[in-house]
Amino acid sequence: MTFSISFLLLLSAVITNAQEVTGTYQLHSKSDDFELTRTLTLNADGTFDYYNYRWVERGIPQDTHTYGKGTWTQDDKVISFFTEAESLDDKFTLDFSGTKARFISKSSRDKSDRSIKTALRFYESEIFWIKGMKLIKQ
C-alpha cells in the first residue's frame, strides 16, 4: 500500500515538473531602418502557425509578410515540423517539412541563479534562414 502511494506521489511530481512546449515563441529585432518579427505558435492539438514580418526602409518591397502552418511532434527535447503539400497556397508559402528544433529550458535540477529563457533553437531546415534561429517563449 505504501509503495502504491509513493509511486503515485512520484508520478504526480514528474507530471507537474514536465516542461510545457505549447505556446508562442518570438524573435523581434528593430532599428530605425529595419524591423523583423518572427512568431511561432505551437498549439496543444499538434498544429502550428508561423508568421514572419520584415520591414526594410530601402527594401523592394518595403515590407513582407510570410506565413507557414502544419503539424508538429515532440520526441524528448526535439520538435519536428511537417507541412502537407495541399496546405500550401498563395498565403501559406513556407514548407516546414523536415524542420527540427531543440526545446531549451532550465533544468529542474539546476539550482543556480542563472536565468535560462525557455526557447526553441532550429538546427535543421530546408528553409535556409531558419537554421540557427532562436525563438524565445512569450
mmCIF file of N, CA and C in Angstrom, residues 35-39 50-56 61-68 89-94 129:
data_model
loop_
_atom_site.group_PDB
_atom_site.id
_atom_site.type_symbol
_atom_site.label_atom_id
_atom_site.label_comp_id
_atom_site.label_asym_id
_atom_site.label_seq_id
_atom_site.Cartn_x
_atom_site.Cartn_y
_atom_site.Cartn_z
ATOM 1 N N GLU A 35 13.039 46.287 -39.335
ATOM 2 C CA GLU A 35 12.268 45.610 -38.292
ATOM 3 C C GLU A 35 12.006 44.171 -38.728
ATOM 4 N N LEU A 36 12.172 43.252 -37.790
ATOM 5 C CA LEU A 36 11.956 41.837 -38.059
ATOM 6 C C LEU A 36 11.193 41.231 -36.889
ATOM 7 N N THR A 37 10.096 40.557 -37.185
ATOM 8 C CA THR A 37 9.332 39.843 -36.166
ATOM 9 C C THR A 37 9.010 38.460 -36.704
ATOM 10 N N ARG A 38 9.408 37.436 -35.946
ATOM 11 C CA ARG A 38 9.094 36.052 -36.299
ATOM 12 C C ARG A 38 8.339 35.438 -35.131
ATOM 13 N N THR A 39 7.155 34.908 -35.406
ATOM 14 C CA THR A 39 6.299 34.371 -34.362
ATOM 15 C C THR A 39 5.866 32.953 -34.724
ATOM 16 N N TYR A 50 2.983 29.909 -38.182
ATOM 17 C CA TYR A 50 4.211 30.697 -38.228
ATOM 18 C C TYR A 50 3.940 31.980 -39.004
ATOM 19 N N TYR A 51 4.450 33.098 -38.488
ATOM 20 C CA TYR A 51 4.305 34.392 -39.151
ATOM 21 C C TYR A 51 5.645 35.107 -39.126
ATOM 22 N N ASN A 52 6.059 35.592 -40.283
ATOM 23 C CA ASN A 52 7.316 36.324 -40.435
ATOM 24 C C ASN A 52 7.000 37.688 -41.032
ATOM 25 N N TYR A 53 7.360 38.751 -40.309
ATOM 26 C CA TYR A 53 7.187 40.115 -40.804
ATOM 27 C C TYR A 53 8.561 40.760 -40.906
ATOM 28 N N ARG A 54 8.834 41.370 -42.058
ATOM 29 C CA ARG A 54 10.106 42.043 -42.278
ATOM 30 C C ARG A 54 9.835 43.378 -42.949
ATOM 31 N N TRP A 55 10.401 44.439 -42.364
ATOM 32 C CA TRP A 55 10.292 45.775 -42.928
ATOM 33 C C TRP A 55 11.697 46.353 -43.075
ATOM 34 N N VAL A 56 12.023 46.769 -44.298
ATOM 35 C CA VAL A 56 13.312 47.390 -44.585
ATOM 36 C C VAL A 56 13.010 48.708 -45.284
ATOM 37 N N PRO A 61 9.991 44.760 -52.044
ATOM 38 C CA PRO A 61 9.061 45.677 -51.386
ATOM 39 C C PRO A 61 9.559 46.061 -49.998
ATOM 40 N N GLN A 62 9.005 47.146 -49.483
ATOM 41 C CA GLN A 62 9.466 47.666 -48.204
ATOM 42 C C GLN A 62 9.113 46.721 -47.046
ATOM 43 N N ASP A 63 7.941 46.129 -47.082
ATOM 44 C CA ASP A 63 7.587 45.177 -46.033
ATOM 45 C C ASP A 63 7.067 43.879 -46.653
ATOM 46 N N THR A 64 7.383 42.752 -45.987
ATOM 47 C CA THR A 64 6.929 41.445 -46.459
ATOM 48 C C THR A 64 6.306 40.688 -45.289
ATOM 49 N N HIS A 65 5.294 39.912 -45.621
ATOM 50 C CA HIS A 65 4.606 39.050 -44.663
ATOM 51 C C HIS A 65 4.669 37.632 -45.222
ATOM 52 N N THR A 66 5.183 36.695 -44.431
ATOM 53 C CA THR A 66 5.314 35.309 -44.864
ATOM 54 C C THR A 66 4.674 34.423 -43.808
ATOM 55 N N TYR A 67 3.949 33.384 -44.273
ATOM 56 C CA TYR A 67 3.203 32.525 -43.352
ATOM 57 C C TYR A 67 3.537 31.050 -43.592
ATOM 58 N N GLY A 68 3.367 30.274 -42.529
ATOM 59 C CA GLY A 68 3.508 28.831 -42.616
ATOM 60 C C GLY A 68 2.577 28.182 -41.609
ATOM 61 N N ASP A 89 -0.426 27.433 -50.249
ATOM 62 C CA ASP A 89 -1.198 28.228 -51.206
ATOM 63 C C ASP A 89 -0.560 29.606 -51.336
ATOM 64 N N ASP A 90 -1.313 30.579 -51.842
ATOM 65 C CA ASP A 90 -0.762 31.921 -52.045
ATOM 66 C C ASP A 90 -0.365 32.597 -50.732
ATOM 67 N N LYS A 91 -1.071 32.305 -49.638
ATOM 68 C CA LYS A 91 -0.764 32.921 -48.345
ATOM 69 C C LYS A 91 0.265 32.101 -47.566
ATOM 70 N N PHE A 92 0.020 30.800 -47.407
ATOM 71 C CA PHE A 92 0.900 29.926 -46.639
ATOM 72 C C PHE A 92 1.931 29.304 -47.592
ATOM 73 N N THR A 93 3.084 29.943 -47.702
ATOM 74 C CA THR A 93 4.077 29.552 -48.701
ATOM 75 C C THR A 93 5.253 28.775 -48.124
ATOM 76 N N LEU A 94 5.434 28.787 -46.798
ATOM 77 C CA LEU A 94 6.595 28.133 -46.192
ATOM 78 C C LEU A 94 6.331 26.656 -45.925
ATOM 79 N N TRP A 129 17.055 30.400 -43.992
ATOM 80 C CA TRP A 129 17.167 31.421 -42.953
ATOM 81 C C TRP A 129 16.586 30.975 -41.613
#
